JSON list of C-alpha atoms in Angstrom, two decimals:
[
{"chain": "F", "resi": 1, "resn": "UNK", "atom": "CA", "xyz": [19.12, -10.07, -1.73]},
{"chain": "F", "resi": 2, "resn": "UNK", "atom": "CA", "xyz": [15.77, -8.85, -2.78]},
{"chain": "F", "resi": 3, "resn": "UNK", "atom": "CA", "xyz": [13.17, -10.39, -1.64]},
{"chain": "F", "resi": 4, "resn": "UNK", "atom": "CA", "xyz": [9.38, -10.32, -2.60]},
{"chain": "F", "resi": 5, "resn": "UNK", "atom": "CA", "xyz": [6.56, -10.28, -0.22]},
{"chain": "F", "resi": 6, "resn": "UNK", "atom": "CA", "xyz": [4.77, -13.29, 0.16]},
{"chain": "F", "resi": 7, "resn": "UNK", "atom": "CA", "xyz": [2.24, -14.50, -2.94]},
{"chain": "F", "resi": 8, "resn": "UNK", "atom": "CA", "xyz": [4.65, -12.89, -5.36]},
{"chain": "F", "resi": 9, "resn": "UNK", "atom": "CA", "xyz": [6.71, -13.86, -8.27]},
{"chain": "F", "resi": 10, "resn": "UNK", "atom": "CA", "xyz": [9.07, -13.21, -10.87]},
{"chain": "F", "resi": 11, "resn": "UNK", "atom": "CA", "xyz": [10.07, -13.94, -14.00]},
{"chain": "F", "resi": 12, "resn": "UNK", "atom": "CA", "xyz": [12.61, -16.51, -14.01]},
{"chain": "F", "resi": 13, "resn": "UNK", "atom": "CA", "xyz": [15.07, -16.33, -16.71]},
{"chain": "F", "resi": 14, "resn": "UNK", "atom": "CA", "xyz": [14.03, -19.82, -18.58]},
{"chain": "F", "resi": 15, "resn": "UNK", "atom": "CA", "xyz": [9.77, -17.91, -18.43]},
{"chain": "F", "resi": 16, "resn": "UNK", "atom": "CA", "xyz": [11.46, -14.82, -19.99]},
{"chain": "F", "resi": 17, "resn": "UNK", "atom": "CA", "xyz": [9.48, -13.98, -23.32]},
{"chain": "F", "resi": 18, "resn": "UNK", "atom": "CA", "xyz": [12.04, -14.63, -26.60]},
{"chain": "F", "resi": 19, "resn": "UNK", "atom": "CA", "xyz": [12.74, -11.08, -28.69]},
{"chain": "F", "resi": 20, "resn": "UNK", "atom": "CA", "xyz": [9.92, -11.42, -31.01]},
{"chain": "F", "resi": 21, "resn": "UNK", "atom": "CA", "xyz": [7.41, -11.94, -28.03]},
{"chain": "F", "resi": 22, "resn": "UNK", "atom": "CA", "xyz": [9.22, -9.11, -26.00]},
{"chain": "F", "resi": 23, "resn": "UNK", "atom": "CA", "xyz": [8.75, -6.84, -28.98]},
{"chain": "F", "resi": 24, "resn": "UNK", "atom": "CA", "xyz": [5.13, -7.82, -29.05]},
{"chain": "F", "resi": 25, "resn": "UNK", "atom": "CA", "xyz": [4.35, -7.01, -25.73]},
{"chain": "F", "resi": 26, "resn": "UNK", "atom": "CA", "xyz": [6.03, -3.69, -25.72]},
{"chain": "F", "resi": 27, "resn": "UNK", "atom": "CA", "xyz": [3.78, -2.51, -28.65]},
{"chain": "F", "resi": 28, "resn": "UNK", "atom": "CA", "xyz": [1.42, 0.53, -27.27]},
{"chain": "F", "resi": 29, "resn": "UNK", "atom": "CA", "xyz": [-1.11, -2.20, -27.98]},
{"chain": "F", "resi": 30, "resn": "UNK", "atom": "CA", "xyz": [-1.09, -3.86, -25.17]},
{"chain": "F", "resi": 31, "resn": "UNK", "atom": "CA", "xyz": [-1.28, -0.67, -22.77]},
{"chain": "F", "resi": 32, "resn": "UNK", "atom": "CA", "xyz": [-5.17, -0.65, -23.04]},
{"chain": "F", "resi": 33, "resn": "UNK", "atom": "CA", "xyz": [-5.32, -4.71, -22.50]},
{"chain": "F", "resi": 34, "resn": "UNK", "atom": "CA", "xyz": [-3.10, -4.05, -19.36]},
{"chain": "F", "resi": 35, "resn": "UNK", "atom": "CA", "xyz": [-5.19, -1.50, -18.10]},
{"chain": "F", "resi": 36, "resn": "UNK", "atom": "CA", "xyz": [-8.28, -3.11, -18.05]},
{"chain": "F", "resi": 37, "resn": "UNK", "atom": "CA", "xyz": [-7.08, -6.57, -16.53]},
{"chain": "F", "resi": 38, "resn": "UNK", "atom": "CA", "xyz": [-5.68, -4.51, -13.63]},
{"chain": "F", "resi": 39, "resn": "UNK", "atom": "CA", "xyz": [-9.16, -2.06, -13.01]},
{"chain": "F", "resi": 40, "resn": "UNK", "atom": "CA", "xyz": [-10.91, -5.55, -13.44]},
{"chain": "F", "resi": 41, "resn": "UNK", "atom": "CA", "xyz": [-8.51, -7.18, -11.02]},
{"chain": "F", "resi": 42, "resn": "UNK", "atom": "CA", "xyz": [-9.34, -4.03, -8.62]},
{"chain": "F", "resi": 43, "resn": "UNK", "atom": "CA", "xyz": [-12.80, -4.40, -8.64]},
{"chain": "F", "resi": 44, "resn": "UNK", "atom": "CA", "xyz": [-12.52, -8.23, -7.52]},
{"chain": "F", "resi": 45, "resn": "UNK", "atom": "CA", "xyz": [-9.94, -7.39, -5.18]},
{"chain": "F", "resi": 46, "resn": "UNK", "atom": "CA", "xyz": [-12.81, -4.90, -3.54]},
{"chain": "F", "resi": 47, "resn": "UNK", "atom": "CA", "xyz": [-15.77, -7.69, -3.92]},
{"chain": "F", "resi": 48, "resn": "UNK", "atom": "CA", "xyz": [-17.23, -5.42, -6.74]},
{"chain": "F", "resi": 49, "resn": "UNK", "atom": "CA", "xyz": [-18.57, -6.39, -10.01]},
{"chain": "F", "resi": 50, "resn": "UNK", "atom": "CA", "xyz": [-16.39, -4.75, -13.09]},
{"chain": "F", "resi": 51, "resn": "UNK", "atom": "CA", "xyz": [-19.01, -2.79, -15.25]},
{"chain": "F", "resi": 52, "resn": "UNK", "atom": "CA", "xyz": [-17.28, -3.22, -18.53]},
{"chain": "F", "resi": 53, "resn": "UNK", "atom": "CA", "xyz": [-18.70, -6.46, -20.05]},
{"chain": "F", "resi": 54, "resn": "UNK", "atom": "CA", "xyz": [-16.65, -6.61, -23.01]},
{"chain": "F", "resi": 55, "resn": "UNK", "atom": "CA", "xyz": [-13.61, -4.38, -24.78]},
{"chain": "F", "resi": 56, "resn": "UNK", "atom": "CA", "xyz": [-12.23, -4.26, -27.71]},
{"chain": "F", "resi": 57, "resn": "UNK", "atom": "CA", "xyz": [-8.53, -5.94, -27.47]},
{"chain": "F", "resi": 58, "resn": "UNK", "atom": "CA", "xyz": [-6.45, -5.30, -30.71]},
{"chain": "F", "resi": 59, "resn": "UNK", "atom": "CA", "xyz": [-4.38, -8.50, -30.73]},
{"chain": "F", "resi": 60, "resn": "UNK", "atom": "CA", "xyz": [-6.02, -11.31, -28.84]},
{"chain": "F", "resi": 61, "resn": "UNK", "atom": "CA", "xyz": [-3.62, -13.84, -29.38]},
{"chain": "F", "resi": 62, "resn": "UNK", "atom": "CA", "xyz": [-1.21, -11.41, -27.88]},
{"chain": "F", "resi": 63, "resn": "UNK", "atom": "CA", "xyz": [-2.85, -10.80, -24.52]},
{"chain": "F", "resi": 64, "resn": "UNK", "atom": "CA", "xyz": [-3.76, -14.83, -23.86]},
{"chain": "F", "resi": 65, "resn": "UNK", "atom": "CA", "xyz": [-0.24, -15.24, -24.67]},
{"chain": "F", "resi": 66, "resn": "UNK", "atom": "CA", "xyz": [1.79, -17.28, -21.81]},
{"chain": "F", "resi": 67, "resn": "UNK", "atom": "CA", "xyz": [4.31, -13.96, -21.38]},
{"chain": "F", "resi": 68, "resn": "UNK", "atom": "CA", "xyz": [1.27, -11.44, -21.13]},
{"chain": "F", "resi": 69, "resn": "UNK", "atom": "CA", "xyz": [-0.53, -13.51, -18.57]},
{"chain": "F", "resi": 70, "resn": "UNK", "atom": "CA", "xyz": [2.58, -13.58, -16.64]},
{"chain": "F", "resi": 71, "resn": "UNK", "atom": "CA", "xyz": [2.96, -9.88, -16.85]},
{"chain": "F", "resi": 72, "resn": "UNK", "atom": "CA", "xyz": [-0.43, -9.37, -16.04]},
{"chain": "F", "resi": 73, "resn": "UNK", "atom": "CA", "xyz": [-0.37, -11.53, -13.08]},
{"chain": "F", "resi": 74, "resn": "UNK", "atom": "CA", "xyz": [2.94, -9.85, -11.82]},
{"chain": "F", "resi": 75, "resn": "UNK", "atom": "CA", "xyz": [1.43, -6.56, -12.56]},
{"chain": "F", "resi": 76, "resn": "UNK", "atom": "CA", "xyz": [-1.71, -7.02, -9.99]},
{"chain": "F", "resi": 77, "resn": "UNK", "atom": "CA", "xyz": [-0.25, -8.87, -7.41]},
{"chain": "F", "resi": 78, "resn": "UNK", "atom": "CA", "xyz": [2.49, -5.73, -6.93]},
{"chain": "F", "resi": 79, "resn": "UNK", "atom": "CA", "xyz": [-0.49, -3.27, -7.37]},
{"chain": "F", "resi": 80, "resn": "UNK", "atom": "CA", "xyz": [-2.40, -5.28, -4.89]},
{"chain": "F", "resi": 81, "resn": "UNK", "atom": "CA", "xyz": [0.12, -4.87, -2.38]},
{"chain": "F", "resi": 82, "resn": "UNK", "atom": "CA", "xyz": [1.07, -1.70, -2.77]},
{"chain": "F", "resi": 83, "resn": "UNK", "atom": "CA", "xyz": [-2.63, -0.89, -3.11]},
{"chain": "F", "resi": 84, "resn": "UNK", "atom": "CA", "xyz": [-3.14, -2.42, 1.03]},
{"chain": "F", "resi": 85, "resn": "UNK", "atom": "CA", "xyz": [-0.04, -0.16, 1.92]},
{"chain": "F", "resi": 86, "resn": "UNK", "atom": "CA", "xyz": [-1.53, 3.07, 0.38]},
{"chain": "F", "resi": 87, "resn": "UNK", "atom": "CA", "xyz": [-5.02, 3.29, 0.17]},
{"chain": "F", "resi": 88, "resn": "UNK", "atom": "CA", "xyz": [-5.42, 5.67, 3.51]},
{"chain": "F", "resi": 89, "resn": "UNK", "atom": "CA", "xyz": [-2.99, 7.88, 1.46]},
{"chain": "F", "resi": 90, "resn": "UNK", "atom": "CA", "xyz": [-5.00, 7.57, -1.76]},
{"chain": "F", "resi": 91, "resn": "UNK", "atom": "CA", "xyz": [-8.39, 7.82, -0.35]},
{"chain": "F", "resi": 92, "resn": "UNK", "atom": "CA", "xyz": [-8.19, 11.90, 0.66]},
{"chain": "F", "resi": 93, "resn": "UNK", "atom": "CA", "xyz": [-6.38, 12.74, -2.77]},
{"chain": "F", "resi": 94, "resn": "UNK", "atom": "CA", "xyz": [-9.29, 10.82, -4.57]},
{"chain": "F", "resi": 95, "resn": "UNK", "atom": "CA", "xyz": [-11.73, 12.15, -2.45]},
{"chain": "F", "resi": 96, "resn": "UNK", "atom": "CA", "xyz": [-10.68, 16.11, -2.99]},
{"chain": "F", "resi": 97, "resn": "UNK", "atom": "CA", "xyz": [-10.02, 14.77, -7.21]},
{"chain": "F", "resi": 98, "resn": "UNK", "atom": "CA", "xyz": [-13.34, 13.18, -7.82]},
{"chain": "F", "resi": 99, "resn": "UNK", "atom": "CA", "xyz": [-15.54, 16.38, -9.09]},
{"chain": "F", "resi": 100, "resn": "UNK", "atom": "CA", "xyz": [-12.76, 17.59, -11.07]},
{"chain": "F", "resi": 101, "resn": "UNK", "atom": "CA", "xyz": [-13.99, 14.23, -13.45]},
{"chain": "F", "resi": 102, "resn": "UNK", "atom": "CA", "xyz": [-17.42, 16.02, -14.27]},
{"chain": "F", "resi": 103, "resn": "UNK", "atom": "CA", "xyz": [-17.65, 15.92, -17.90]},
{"chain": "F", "resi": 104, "resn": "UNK", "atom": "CA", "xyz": [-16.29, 18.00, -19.97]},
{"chain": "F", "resi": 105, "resn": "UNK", "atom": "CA", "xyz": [-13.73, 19.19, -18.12]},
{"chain": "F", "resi": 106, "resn": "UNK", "atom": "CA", "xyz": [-12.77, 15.72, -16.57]},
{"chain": "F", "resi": 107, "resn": "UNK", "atom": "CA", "xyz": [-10.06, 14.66, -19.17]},
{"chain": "F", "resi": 108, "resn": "UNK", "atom": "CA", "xyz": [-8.13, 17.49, -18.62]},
{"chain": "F", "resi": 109, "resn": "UNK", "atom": "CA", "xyz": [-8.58, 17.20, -14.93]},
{"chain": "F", "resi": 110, "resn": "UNK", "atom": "CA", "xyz": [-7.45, 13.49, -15.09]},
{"chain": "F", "resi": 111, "resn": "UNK", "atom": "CA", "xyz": [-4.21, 14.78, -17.81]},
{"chain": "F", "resi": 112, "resn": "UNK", "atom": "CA", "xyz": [-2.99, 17.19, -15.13]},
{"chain": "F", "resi": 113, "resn": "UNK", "atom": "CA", "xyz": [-3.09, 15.18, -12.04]},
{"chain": "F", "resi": 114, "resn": "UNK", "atom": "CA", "xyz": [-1.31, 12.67, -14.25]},
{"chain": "F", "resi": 115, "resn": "UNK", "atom": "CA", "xyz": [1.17, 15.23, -15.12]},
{"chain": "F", "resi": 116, "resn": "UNK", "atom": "CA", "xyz": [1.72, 15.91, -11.22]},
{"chain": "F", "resi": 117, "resn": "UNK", "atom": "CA", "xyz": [2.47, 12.39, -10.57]},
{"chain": "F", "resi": 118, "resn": "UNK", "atom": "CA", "xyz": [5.75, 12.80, -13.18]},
{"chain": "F", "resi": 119, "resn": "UNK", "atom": "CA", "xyz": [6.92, 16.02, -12.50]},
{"chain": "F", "resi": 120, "resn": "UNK", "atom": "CA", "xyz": [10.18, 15.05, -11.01]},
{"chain": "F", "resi": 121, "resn": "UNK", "atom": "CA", "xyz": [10.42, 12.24, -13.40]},
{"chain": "F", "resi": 122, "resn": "UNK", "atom": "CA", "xyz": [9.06, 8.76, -14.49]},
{"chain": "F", "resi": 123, "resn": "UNK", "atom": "CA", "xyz": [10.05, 5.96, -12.40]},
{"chain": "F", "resi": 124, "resn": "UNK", "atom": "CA", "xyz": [8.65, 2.17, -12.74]},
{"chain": "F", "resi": 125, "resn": "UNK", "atom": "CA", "xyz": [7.35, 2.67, -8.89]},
{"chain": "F", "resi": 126, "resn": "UNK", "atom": "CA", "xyz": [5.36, 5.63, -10.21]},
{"chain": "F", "resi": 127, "resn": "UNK", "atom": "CA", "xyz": [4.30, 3.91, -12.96]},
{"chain": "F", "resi": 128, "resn": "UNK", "atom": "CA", "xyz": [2.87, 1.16, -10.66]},
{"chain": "F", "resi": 129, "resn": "UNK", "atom": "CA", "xyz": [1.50, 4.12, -8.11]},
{"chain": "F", "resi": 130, "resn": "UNK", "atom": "CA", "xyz": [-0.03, 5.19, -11.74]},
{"chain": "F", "resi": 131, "resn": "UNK", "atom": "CA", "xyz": [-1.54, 2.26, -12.20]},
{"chain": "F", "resi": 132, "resn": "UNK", "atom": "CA", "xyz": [-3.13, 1.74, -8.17]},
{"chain": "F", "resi": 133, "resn": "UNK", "atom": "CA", "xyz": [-4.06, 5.08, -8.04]},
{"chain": "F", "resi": 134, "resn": "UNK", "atom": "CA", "xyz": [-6.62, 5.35, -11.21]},
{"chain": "F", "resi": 135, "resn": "UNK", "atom": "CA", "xyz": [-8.18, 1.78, -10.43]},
{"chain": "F", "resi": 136, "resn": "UNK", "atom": "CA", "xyz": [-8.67, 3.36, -7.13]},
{"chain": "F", "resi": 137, "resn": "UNK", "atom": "CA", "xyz": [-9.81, 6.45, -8.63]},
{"chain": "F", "resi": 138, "resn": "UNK", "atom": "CA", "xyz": [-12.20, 4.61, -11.35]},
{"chain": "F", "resi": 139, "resn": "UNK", "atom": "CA", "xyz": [-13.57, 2.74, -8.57]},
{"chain": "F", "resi": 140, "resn": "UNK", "atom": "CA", "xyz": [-14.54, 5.39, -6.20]},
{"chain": "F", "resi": 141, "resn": "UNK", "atom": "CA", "xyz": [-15.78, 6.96, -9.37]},
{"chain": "F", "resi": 142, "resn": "UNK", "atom": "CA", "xyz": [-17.92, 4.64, -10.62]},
{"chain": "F", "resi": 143, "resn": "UNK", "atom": "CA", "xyz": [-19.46, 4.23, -7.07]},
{"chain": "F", "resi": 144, "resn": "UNK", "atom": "CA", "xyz": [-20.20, 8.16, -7.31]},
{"chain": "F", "resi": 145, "resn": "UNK", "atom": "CA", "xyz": [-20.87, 8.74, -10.85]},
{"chain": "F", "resi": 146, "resn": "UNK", "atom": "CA", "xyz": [-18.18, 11.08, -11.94]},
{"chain": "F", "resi": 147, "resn": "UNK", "atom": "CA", "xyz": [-16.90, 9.55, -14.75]},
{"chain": "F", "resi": 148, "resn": "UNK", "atom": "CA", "xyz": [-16.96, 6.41, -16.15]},
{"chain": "F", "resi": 149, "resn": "UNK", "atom": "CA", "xyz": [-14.52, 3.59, -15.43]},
{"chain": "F", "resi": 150, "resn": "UNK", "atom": "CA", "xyz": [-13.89, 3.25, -19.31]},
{"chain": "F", "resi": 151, "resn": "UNK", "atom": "CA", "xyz": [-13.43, 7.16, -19.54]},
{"chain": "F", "resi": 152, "resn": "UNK", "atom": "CA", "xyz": [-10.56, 6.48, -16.98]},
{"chain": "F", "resi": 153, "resn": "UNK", "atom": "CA", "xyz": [-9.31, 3.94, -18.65]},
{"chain": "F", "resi": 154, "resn": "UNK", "atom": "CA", "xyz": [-9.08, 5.45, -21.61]},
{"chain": "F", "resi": 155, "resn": "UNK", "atom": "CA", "xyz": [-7.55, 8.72, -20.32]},
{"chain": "F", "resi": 156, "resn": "UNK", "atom": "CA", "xyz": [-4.44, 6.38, -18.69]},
{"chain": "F", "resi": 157, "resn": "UNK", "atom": "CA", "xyz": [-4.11, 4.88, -21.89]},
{"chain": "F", "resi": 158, "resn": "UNK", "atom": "CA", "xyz": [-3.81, 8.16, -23.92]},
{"chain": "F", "resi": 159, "resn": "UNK", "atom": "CA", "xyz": [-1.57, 9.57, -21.26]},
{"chain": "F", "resi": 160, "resn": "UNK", "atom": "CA", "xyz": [0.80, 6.52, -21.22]},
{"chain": "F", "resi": 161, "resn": "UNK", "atom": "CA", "xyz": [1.00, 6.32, -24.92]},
{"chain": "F", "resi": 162, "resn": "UNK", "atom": "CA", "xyz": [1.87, 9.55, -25.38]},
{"chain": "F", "resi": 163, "resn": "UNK", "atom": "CA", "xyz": [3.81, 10.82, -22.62]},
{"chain": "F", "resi": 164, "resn": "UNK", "atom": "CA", "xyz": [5.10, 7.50, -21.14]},
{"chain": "F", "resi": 165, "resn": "UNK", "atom": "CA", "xyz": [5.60, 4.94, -23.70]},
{"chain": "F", "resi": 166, "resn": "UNK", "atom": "CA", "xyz": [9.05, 6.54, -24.65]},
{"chain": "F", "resi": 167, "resn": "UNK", "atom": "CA", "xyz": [10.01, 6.26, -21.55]},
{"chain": "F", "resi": 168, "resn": "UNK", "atom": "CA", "xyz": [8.59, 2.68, -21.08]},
{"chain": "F", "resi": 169, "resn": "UNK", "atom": "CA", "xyz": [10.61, 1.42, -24.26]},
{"chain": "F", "resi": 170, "resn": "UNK", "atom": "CA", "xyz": [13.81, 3.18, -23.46]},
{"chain": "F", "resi": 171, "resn": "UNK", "atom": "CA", "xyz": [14.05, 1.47, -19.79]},
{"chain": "F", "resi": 172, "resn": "UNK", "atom": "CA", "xyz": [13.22, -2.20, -20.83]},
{"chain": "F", "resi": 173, "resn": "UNK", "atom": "CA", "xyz": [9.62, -2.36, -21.92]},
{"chain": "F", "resi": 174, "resn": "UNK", "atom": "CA", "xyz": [6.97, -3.95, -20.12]},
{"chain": "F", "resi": 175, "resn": "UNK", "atom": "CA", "xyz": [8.70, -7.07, -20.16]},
{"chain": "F", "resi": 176, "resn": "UNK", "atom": "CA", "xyz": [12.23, -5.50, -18.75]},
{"chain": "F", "resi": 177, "resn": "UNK", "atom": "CA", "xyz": [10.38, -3.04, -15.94]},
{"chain": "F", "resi": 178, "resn": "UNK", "atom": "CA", "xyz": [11.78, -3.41, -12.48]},
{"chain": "F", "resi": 179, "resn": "UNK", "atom": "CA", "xyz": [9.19, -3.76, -10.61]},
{"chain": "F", "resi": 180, "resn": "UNK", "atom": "CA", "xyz": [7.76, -6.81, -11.95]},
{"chain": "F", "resi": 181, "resn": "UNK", "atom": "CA", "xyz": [11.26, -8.65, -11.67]}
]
């Protein structure tokens, strides 16, 4: 039996999204929608104001749709847990990462630790370490100045759109991914 820690849920099969709606949600779209709402979540989660007012969201009836609120909400609470079980972990890798960030060279910094975090393969925990890991980073960025929490999210949009996505698509989309079930 698999069982969730406490606070979380899953989709139950009458909530599941219909085809049309899963096909939505599984456009590379909503990656940069996703992002944010998780590095915002992060930020509240750590008592800290987000410093992006406003971003520019492609299809807004999309992300205030019932399905992505539920995979949004699904999303953070896993990344907030595995977030309190890591962040010891995290904190020396972020710590030793953050001047690699400096501008202009910070991109391709951010590209190749992403690249390390694959290596042996993309897997839907990684994806969620993925997504703990640069709020983290972004954070503890922001707090130092050395690079922007946009520029972040950006970069782990750019990286999951083109070398995840596939991958993404291919083992049940957002909507289908294994650790949000």
């Amino acid at each position: 039996m698999n069982v969730l820690p406490s606070g979380v849920t899953r989709l139950s099969d009458s909530e599941s999204p219909t085809m049309d709606q899963h096909d939505q949600l599984d456009d590379k779209s909503v990656t940069i929608p996703l992002i944010y709402d998780f590095f915002r979540a992060h930020f509240a989660f750590n008592n800290t104001i987000f410093p992006i007012r406003e971003t520019q969201i492609p299809d807004l009836a999309l992300v205030e749709s019932k399905e992505y609120k539920r995979i949004r909400k699904l999303l953070i609470q896993h990344g907030q847990i595995h977030m309190e079980v890591s962040r010891d972990r995290m904190a020396v890798t972020i710590q030793d990462f953050l001047p690699g960030l400096q501008h202009p060279c910070g991109q391709n910094s951010f590209e190749r630790l992403s690249e390390e975090l694959f290596e042996e393969g993309i897997k839907w925990h990684l994806m969620l370490t993925y997504f703990v890991f640069c709020a983290e980073l972004s954070f503890q960025a922001e707090k130092q100045g050395s690079a922007s929490v946009e520029d972040i999210i950006n970069w782990m949009a750019n990286y999951i759109n083109k070398h995840l996505f596939q991958w993404i698509i291919e083992n049940g989309g957002w909507v289908g991914s294994s650790f949000l079930v």
